[in-house]
PDB file of N, CA and C in Angstrom:
ATOM      1  N   MET A  17      11.974  38.954 -11.800  1.00  0.00           N
ATOM      2  CA  MET A  17      11.151  38.270 -10.769  1.00  0.00           C
ATOM      3  C   MET A  17      10.500  39.433  -9.820  1.00  0.00           C
ATOM      4  N   LEU A  18      11.414  40.247  -9.345  1.00  0.00           N
ATOM      5  CA  LEU A  18      10.888  41.228  -8.357  1.00  0.00           C
ATOM      6  C   LEU A  18       9.817  42.243  -9.169  1.00  0.00           C
ATOM      7  N   THR A  19      10.184  42.478 -10.391  1.00  0.00           N
ATOM      8  CA  THR A  19       9.262  43.299 -11.192  1.00  0.00           C
ATOM      9  C   THR A  19       7.817  42.584 -11.329  1.00  0.00           C
ATOM     10  N   GLY A  20       7.845  41.323 -11.501  1.00  0.00           N
ATOM     11  CA  GLY A  20       6.551  40.564 -11.628  1.00  0.00           C
ATOM     12  C   GLY A  20       5.798  40.474 -10.327  1.00  0.00           C
ATOM     13  N   LEU A  21       6.510  40.508  -9.369  1.00  0.00           N
ATOM     14  CA  LEU A  21       5.940  40.500  -8.092  1.00  0.00           C
ATOM     15  C   LEU A  21       5.515  41.890  -7.562  1.00  0.00           C
ATOM     16  N   GLY A  22       5.770  43.004  -8.313  1.00  0.00           N
ATOM     17  CA  GLY A  22       5.446  44.293  -8.064  1.00  0.00           C
ATOM     18  C   GLY A  22       6.359  44.966  -7.031  1.00  0.00           C
ATOM     19  N   GLY A  23       7.606  44.482  -6.855  1.00  0.00           N
ATOM     20  CA  GLY A  23       8.430  45.094  -5.904  1.00  0.00           C
ATOM     21  C   GLY A  23       9.660  45.757  -6.420  1.00  0.00           C
ATOM     22  N   ALA A  24       9.667  46.005  -7.852  1.00  0.00           N
ATOM     23  CA  ALA A  24      10.681  46.612  -8.523  1.00  0.00           C
ATOM     24  C   ALA A  24      10.292  47.269  -9.780  1.00  0.00           C
ATOM     25  N   ARG A  25      10.983  48.102 -10.306  1.00  0.00           N
ATOM     26  CA  ARG A  25      10.803  48.749 -11.590  1.00  0.00           C
ATOM     27  C   ARG A  25      11.799  48.497 -12.504  1.00  0.00           C
ATOM     28  N   ARG A  26      11.409  48.416 -13.778  1.00  0.00           N
ATOM     29  CA  ARG A  26      12.411  48.068 -14.780  1.00  0.00           C
ATOM     30  C   ARG A  26      12.861  49.472 -15.573  1.00  0.00           C
ATOM     31  N   LEU A  27      14.175  49.704 -15.721  1.00  0.00           N
ATOM     32  CA  LEU A  27      14.591  50.906 -16.386  1.00  0.00           C
ATOM     33  C   LEU A  27      15.523  50.416 -17.386  1.00  0.00           C
ATOM     34  N   ASP A  28      15.294  50.781 -18.760  1.00  0.00           N
ATOM     35  CA  ASP A  28      16.349  50.535 -19.680  1.00  0.00           C
ATOM     36  C   ASP A  28      17.647  51.050 -19.393  1.00  0.00           C
ATOM     37  N   THR A  29      18.724  50.623 -19.768  1.00  0.00           N
ATOM     38  CA  THR A  29      20.084  50.871 -19.434  1.00  0.00           C
ATOM     39  C   THR A  29      20.192  52.528 -19.942  1.00  0.00           C
ATOM     40  N   GLU A  30      19.832  52.686 -21.029  1.00  0.00           N
ATOM     41  CA  GLU A  30      19.903  54.153 -21.707  1.00  0.00           C
ATOM     42  C   GLU A  30      19.149  55.092 -20.820  1.00  0.00           C
ATOM     43  N   ALA A  31      18.129  54.673 -20.078  1.00  0.00           N
ATOM     44  CA  ALA A  31      17.330  55.600 -19.450  1.00  0.00           C
ATOM     45  C   ALA A  31      17.718  55.637 -17.836  1.00  0.00           C
ATOM     46  N   ALA A  32      18.695  54.866 -17.474  1.00  0.00           N
ATOM     47  CA  ALA A  32      19.051  54.825 -15.928  1.00  0.00           C
ATOM     48  C   ALA A  32      19.993  55.908 -15.587  1.00  0.00           C
ATOM     49  N   THR A  33      19.509  56.998 -15.679  1.00  0.00           N
ATOM     50  CA  THR A  33      20.261  58.139 -15.160  1.00  0.00           C
ATOM     51  C   THR A  33      20.105  58.325 -13.528  1.00  0.00           C
ATOM     52  N   ALA A  34      20.927  59.063 -13.050  1.00  0.00           N
ATOM     53  CA  ALA A  34      20.674  59.034 -11.431  1.00  0.00           C
ATOM     54  C   ALA A  34      19.454  59.554 -11.124  1.00  0.00           C
ATOM     55  N   GLU A  35      18.966  60.507 -11.890  1.00  0.00           N
ATOM     56  CA  GLU A  35      17.574  61.057 -11.471  1.00  0.00           C
ATOM     57  C   GLU A  35      16.445  60.075 -11.788  1.00  0.00           C
ATOM     58  N   ALA A  36      16.557  59.247 -12.825  1.00  0.00           N
ATOM     59  CA  ALA A  36      15.488  58.099 -13.113  1.00  0.00           C
ATOM     60  C   ALA A  36      15.576  57.107 -12.055  1.00  0.00           C
ATOM     61  N   LEU A  37      16.801  56.813 -11.533  1.00  0.00           N
ATOM     62  CA  LEU A  37      17.044  55.714 -10.613  1.00  0.00           C
ATOM     63  C   LEU A  37      16.318  56.188  -9.335  1.00  0.00           C
ATOM     64  N   ARG A  38      16.634  57.469  -9.015  1.00  0.00           N
ATOM     65  CA  ARG A  38      16.133  58.101  -7.793  1.00  0.00           C
ATOM     66  C   ARG A  38      14.566  58.140  -7.729  1.00  0.00           C
ATOM     67  N   GLU A  39      14.085  58.587  -8.830  1.00  0.00           N
ATOM     68  CA  GLU A  39      12.507  58.674  -9.031  1.00  0.00           C
ATOM     69  C   GLU A  39      11.906  57.206  -8.972  1.00  0.00           C
ATOM     70  N   ALA A  40      12.672  56.197  -9.468  1.00  0.00           N
ATOM     71  CA  ALA A  40      12.110  54.852  -9.400  1.00  0.00           C
ATOM     72  C   ALA A  40      12.165  54.367  -8.083  1.00  0.00           C
ATOM     73  N   ALA A  41      13.244  54.587  -7.348  1.00  0.00           N
ATOM     74  CA  ALA A  41      13.351  54.020  -5.929  1.00  0.00           C
ATOM     75  C   ALA A  41      12.372  54.899  -4.997  1.00  0.00           C
ATOM     76  N   LEU A  42      12.113  56.119  -5.265  1.00  0.00           N
ATOM     77  CA  LEU A  42      11.265  56.872  -4.460  1.00  0.00           C
ATOM     78  C   LEU A  42       9.845  56.405  -4.652  1.00  0.00           C
ATOM     79  N   ALA A  43       9.537  56.145  -5.751  1.00  0.00           N
ATOM     80  CA  ALA A  43       8.145  55.715  -6.252  1.00  0.00           C
ATOM     81  C   ALA A  43       7.805  54.332  -5.477  1.00  0.00           C
ATOM     82  N   LEU A  44       8.943  53.452  -5.499  1.00  0.00           N
ATOM     83  CA  LEU A  44       8.667  52.093  -4.901  1.00  0.00           C
ATOM     84  C   LEU A  44       8.498  52.373  -3.405  1.00  0.00           C
ATOM     85  N   VAL A  45       9.313  53.125  -2.634  1.00  0.00           N
ATOM     86  CA  VAL A  45       9.369  53.352  -1.254  1.00  0.00           C
ATOM     87  C   VAL A  45       7.982  54.017  -0.922  1.00  0.00           C
ATOM     88  N   ASP A  46       7.450  54.914  -1.629  1.00  0.00           N
ATOM     89  CA  ASP A  46       6.272  55.657  -1.385  1.00  0.00           C
ATOM     90  C   ASP A  46       4.954  54.938  -1.844  1.00  0.00           C
ATOM     91  N   ASP A  47       5.035  53.766  -2.297  1.00  0.00           N
ATOM     92  CA  ASP A  47       3.803  53.087  -2.785  1.00  0.00           C
ATOM     93  C   ASP A  47       3.336  51.990  -1.601  1.00  0.00           C
ATOM     94  N   PRO A  48       2.237  52.387  -1.163  1.00  0.00           N
ATOM     95  CA  PRO A  48       1.779  51.308  -0.110  1.00  0.00           C
ATOM     96  C   PRO A  48       1.484  49.930  -0.733  1.00  0.00           C
ATOM     97  N   GLU A  49       0.977  49.838  -1.823  1.00  0.00           N
ATOM     98  CA  GLU A  49       0.718  48.558  -2.458  1.00  0.00           C
ATOM     99  C   GLU A  49       2.122  47.686  -2.565  1.00  0.00           C
ATOM    100  N   VAL A  50       3.101  48.497  -2.871  1.00  0.00           N
ATOM    101  CA  VAL A  50       4.461  47.777  -2.997  1.00  0.00           C
ATOM    102  C   VAL A  50       4.775  47.091  -1.640  1.00  0.00           C
ATOM    103  N   ALA A  51       4.610  47.969  -0.601  1.00  0.00           N
ATOM    104  CA  ALA A  51       4.914  47.461   0.912  1.00  0.00           C
ATOM    105  C   ALA A  51       4.017  46.306   1.162  1.00  0.00           C
ATOM    106  N   ARG A  52       2.819  46.283   0.755  1.00  0.00           N
ATOM    107  CA  ARG A  52       1.833  45.157   1.002  1.00  0.00           C
ATOM    108  C   ARG A  52       2.445  43.846   0.372  1.00  0.00           C
ATOM    109  N   ARG A  53       2.671  44.069  -1.012  1.00  0.00           N
ATOM    110  CA  ARG A  53       3.179  42.982  -1.738  1.00  0.00           C
ATOM    111  C   ARG A  53       4.429  42.314  -1.070  1.00  0.00           C
ATOM    112  N   LEU A  54       5.345  43.167  -0.809  1.00  0.00           N
ATOM    113  CA  LEU A  54       6.625  42.603  -0.269  1.00  0.00           C
ATOM    114  C   LEU A  54       6.563  42.039   1.206  1.00  0.00           C
ATOM    115  N   THR A  55       5.634  42.553   1.889  1.00  0.00           N
ATOM    116  CA  THR A  55       5.319  41.910   3.288  1.00  0.00           C
ATOM    117  C   THR A  55       4.714  40.437   2.994  1.00  0.00           C
ATOM    118  N   ARG A  56       3.860  40.338   2.057  1.00  0.00           N
ATOM    119  CA  ARG A  56       3.347  38.966   1.605  1.00  0.00           C
ATOM    120  C   ARG A  56       4.407  38.153   1.232  1.00  0.00           C
ATOM    121  N   VAL A  57       5.335  38.552   0.356  1.00  0.00           N
ATOM    122  CA  VAL A  57       6.503  37.824  -0.128  1.00  0.00           C
ATOM    123  C   VAL A  57       7.536  37.358   0.958  1.00  0.00           C
ATOM    124  N   ARG A  58       7.664  38.390   1.959  1.00  0.00           N
ATOM    125  CA  ARG A  58       8.475  38.035   3.012  1.00  0.00           C
ATOM    126  C   ARG A  58       7.870  36.922   3.814  1.00  0.00           C
ATOM    127  N   ALA A  59       6.513  36.971   4.264  1.00  0.00           N
ATOM    128  CA  ALA A  59       5.931  36.004   4.940  1.00  0.00           C
ATOM    129  C   ALA A  59       5.868  34.572   4.219  1.00  0.00           C
ATOM    130  N   GLU A  60       5.670  34.584   2.907  1.00  0.00           N
ATOM    131  CA  GLU A  60       5.719  33.402   2.205  1.00  0.00           C
ATOM    132  C   GLU A  60       7.125  32.632   2.242  1.00  0.00           C
ATOM    133  N   THR A  61       8.123  33.695   2.002  1.00  0.00           N
ATOM    134  CA  THR A  61       9.619  33.146   2.064  1.00  0.00           C
ATOM    135  C   THR A  61       9.890  32.578   3.418  1.00  0.00           C
ATOM    136  N   ALA A  62       9.456  33.225   4.477  1.00  0.00           N
ATOM    137  CA  ALA A  62       9.622  32.769   5.829  1.00  0.00           C
ATOM    138  C   ALA A  62       8.965  31.485   6.048  1.00  0.00           C
ATOM    139  N   GLY A  63       7.864  31.242   5.548  1.00  0.00           N
ATOM    140  CA  GLY A  63       7.124  30.010   5.703  1.00  0.00           C
ATOM    141  C   GLY A  63       7.615  28.893   4.916  1.00  0.00           C
ATOM    142  N   GLU A  64       8.458  29.146   3.904  1.00  0.00           N
ATOM    143  CA  GLU A  64       9.033  28.101   3.256  1.00  0.00           C
ATOM    144  C   GLU A  64      10.486  27.706   3.744  1.00  0.00           C
ATOM    145  N   GLY A  65      10.898  28.276   4.731  1.00  0.00           N
ATOM    146  CA  GLY A  65      12.264  28.030   5.307  1.00  0.00           C
ATOM    147  C   GLY A  65      13.306  29.264   5.200  1.00  0.00           C
ATOM    148  N   GLY A  66      12.801  30.294   4.575  1.00  0.00           N
ATOM    149  CA  GLY A  66      13.648  31.461   4.396  1.00  0.00           C
ATOM    150  C   GLY A  66      14.825  31.299   3.687  1.00  0.00           C
ATOM    151  N   THR A  67      15.780  32.135   3.804  1.00  0.00           N
ATOM    152  CA  THR A  67      17.124  32.158   3.131  1.00  0.00           C
ATOM    153  C   THR A  67      17.901  31.043   3.302  1.00  0.00           C
ATOM    154  N   ARG A  68      17.902  30.410   4.488  1.00  0.00           N
ATOM    155  CA  ARG A  68      18.687  29.234   4.873  1.00  0.00           C
ATOM    156  C   ARG A  68      18.173  28.052   4.015  1.00  0.00           C
ATOM    157  N   ARG A  69      16.935  27.910   3.848  1.00  0.00           N
ATOM    158  CA  ARG A  69      16.298  26.765   3.081  1.00  0.00           C
ATOM    159  C   ARG A  69      16.604  27.049   1.556  1.00  0.00           C
ATOM    160  N   ALA A  70      16.511  28.247   1.138  1.00  0.00           N
ATOM    161  CA  ALA A  70      16.892  28.551  -0.208  1.00  0.00           C
ATOM    162  C   ALA A  70      18.333  28.168  -0.535  1.00  0.00           C
ATOM    163  N   ALA A  71      19.187  28.591   0.335  1.00  0.00           N
ATOM    164  CA  ALA A  71      20.702  28.193   0.218  1.00  0.00           C
ATOM    165  C   ALA A  71      20.757  26.708   0.159  1.00  0.00           C
ATOM    166  N   ASP A  72      20.209  26.013   0.999  1.00  0.00           N
ATOM    167  CA  ASP A  72      20.306  24.526   0.946  1.00  0.00           C
ATOM    168  C   ASP A  72      19.801  23.863  -0.303  1.00  0.00           C
ATOM    169  N   LEU A  73      18.682  24.502  -0.880  1.00  0.00           N
ATOM    170  CA  LEU A  73      18.236  23.914  -2.098  1.00  0.00           C
ATOM    171  C   LEU A  73      19.184  24.225  -3.268  1.00  0.00           C
ATOM    172  N   ILE A  74      19.741  25.378  -3.281  1.00  0.00           N
ATOM    173  CA  ILE A  74      20.717  25.651  -4.315  1.00  0.00           C
ATOM    174  C   ILE A  74      22.069  24.892  -4.143  1.00  0.00           C
ATOM    175  N   GLU A  75      22.413  24.763  -3.035  1.00  0.00           N
ATOM    176  CA  GLU A  75      23.717  23.834  -2.805  1.00  0.00           C
ATOM    177  C   GLU A  75      23.351  22.413  -3.133  1.00  0.00           C
ATOM    178  N   ALA A  76      22.161  22.063  -2.978  1.00  0.00           N
ATOM    179  CA  ALA A  76      21.868  20.615  -3.236  1.00  0.00           C
ATOM    180  C   ALA A  76      21.938  20.364  -4.865  1.00  0.00           C
ATOM    181  N   GLU A  77      21.798  21.465  -5.607  1.00  0.00           N
ATOM    182  CA  GLU A  77      22.075  21.249  -7.067  1.00  0.00           C
ATOM    183  C   GLU A  77      23.408  21.433  -7.584  1.00  0.00           C
ATOM    184  N   LEU A  78      24.288  21.895  -6.625  1.00  0.00           N
ATOM    185  CA  LEU A  78      25.724  22.012  -7.140  1.00  0.00           C
ATOM    186  C   LEU A  78      26.470  20.703  -7.166  1.00  0.00           C
ATOM    187  N   PRO A  79      27.516  20.756  -8.085  1.00  0.00           N
ATOM    188  CA  PRO A  79      28.361  19.458  -8.114  1.00  0.00           C
ATOM    189  C   PRO A  79      28.885  19.188  -6.712  1.00  0.00           C
ATOM    190  N   ALA A  80      29.124  17.877  -6.338  1.00  0.00           N
ATOM    191  CA  ALA A  80      29.507  17.688  -5.004  1.00  0.00           C
ATOM    192  C   ALA A  80      30.960  18.392  -4.553  1.00  0.00           C
ATOM    193  N   ARG A  81      31.755  18.553  -5.497  1.00  0.00           N
ATOM    194  CA  ARG A  81      33.022  19.184  -5.291  1.00  0.00           C
ATOM    195  C   ARG A  81      32.903  20.651  -4.772  1.00  0.00           C
ATOM    196  N   ARG A  82      31.848  21.323  -5.354  1.00  0.00           N
ATOM    197  CA  ARG A  82      31.550  22.736  -4.985  1.00  0.00           C
ATOM    198  C   ARG A  82      30.717  22.911  -3.697  1.00  0.00           C
ATOM    199  N   ARG A  83      30.074  21.823  -3.055  1.00  0.00           N
ATOM    200  CA  ARG A  83      29.242  22.092  -1.931  1.00  0.00           C
ATOM    201  C   ARG A  83      30.045  22.096  -0.687  1.00  0.00           C
ATOM    202  N   TRP A  84      29.629  22.981   0.288  1.00  0.00           N
ATOM    203  CA  TRP A  84      30.179  23.137   1.611  1.00  0.00           C
ATOM    204  C   TRP A  84      29.217  22.156   2.444  1.00  0.00           C
ATOM    205  N   SER A  85      29.965  21.405   3.197  1.00  0.00           N
ATOM    206  CA  SER A  85      29.111  20.694   4.311  1.00  0.00           C
ATOM    207  C   SER A  85      28.440  21.672   5.270  1.00  0.00           C
ATOM    208  N   ALA A  86      27.546  21.069   5.957  1.00  0.00           N
ATOM    209  CA  ALA A  86      26.902  21.859   7.039  1.00  0.00           C
ATOM    210  C   ALA A  86      28.015  22.259   8.043  1.00  0.00           C
ATOM    211  N   ARG A  87      28.956  21.332   8.389  1.00  0.00           N
ATOM    212  CA  ARG A  87      29.901  21.745   9.423  1.00  0.00           C
ATOM    213  C   ARG A  87      30.847  22.824   8.778  1.00  0.00           C
ATOM    214  N   THR A  88      31.110  22.927   7.574  1.00  0.00           N
ATOM    215  CA  THR A  88      31.986  23.923   7.061  1.00  0.00           C
ATOM    216  C   THR A  88      31.270  25.257   7.151  1.00  0.00           C
ATOM    217  N   ARG A  89      30.019  25.301   6.911  1.00  0.00           N
ATOM    218  CA  ARG A  89      29.248  26.659   6.957  1.00  0.00           C
ATOM    219  C   ARG A  89      29.278  27.018   8.378  1.00  0.00           C
ATOM    220  N   GLU A  90      29.033  26.068   9.431  1.00  0.00           N
ATOM    221  CA  GLU A  90      28.873  26.575  10.786  1.00  0.00           C
ATOM    222  C   GLU A  90      30.266  26.893  11.394  1.00  0.00           C
ATOM    223  N   GLU A  91      31.298  26.219  11.095  1.00  0.00           N
ATOM    224  CA  GLU A  91      32.599  26.520  11.655  1.00  0.00           C
ATOM    225  C   GLU A  91      33.575  27.218  10.957  1.00  0.00           C
ATOM    226  N   GLY A  92      33.195  27.553   9.551  1.00  0.00           N
ATOM    227  CA  GLY A  92      34.114  28.192   8.682  1.00  0.00           C
ATOM    228  C   GLY A  92      35.040  27.292   7.990  1.00  0.00           C
ATOM    229  N   PRO A  93      35.903  27.770   6.981  1.00  0.00           N
ATOM    230  CA  PRO A  93      36.605  26.900   6.247  1.00  0.00           C
ATOM    231  C   PRO A  93      37.656  26.382   6.965  1.00  0.00           C
ATOM    232  N   SER A  94      38.187  25.109   6.666  1.00  0.00           N
ATOM    233  CA  SER A  94      39.252  24.272   7.379  1.00  0.00           C
ATOM    234  C   SER A  94      40.677  24.698   6.991  1.00  0.00           C
ATOM    235  N   VAL A  95      40.770  25.590   6.020  1.00  0.00           N
ATOM    236  CA  VAL A  95      42.038  25.993   5.545  1.00  0.00           C
ATOM    237  C   VAL A  95      42.087  27.595   5.727  1.00  0.00           C
ATOM    238  N   PRO A  96      43.218  28.070   6.178  1.00  0.00           N
ATOM    239  CA  PRO A  96      43.411  29.545   6.285  1.00  0.00           C
ATOM    240  C   PRO A  96      43.185  30.236   4.999  1.00  0.00           C
ATOM    241  N   LEU A  97      42.695  31.382   5.071  1.00  0.00           N
ATOM    242  CA  LEU A  97      42.320  32.117   3.843  1.00  0.00           C
ATOM    243  C   LEU A  97      43.444  33.245   3.785  1.00  0.00           C
TER     244      LEU A  97
END
């Protein structure tokens, strides 16, 4: 997904040396077009409710026994960990 948005580079596992990873990361950081694209993605995500909204949508799809209620998320688990 991030590759399609222009915010990541794909490296084959065999090619993922430390130097290749470093070069790919530096190329992303130095590319002003990547910064523009990611700024746009950030604004769109925030406009759609951000990560909290994303978590709510994901949790709505989980089976009921695996969902945490809003109270549990805000107050923490009710059993000691």
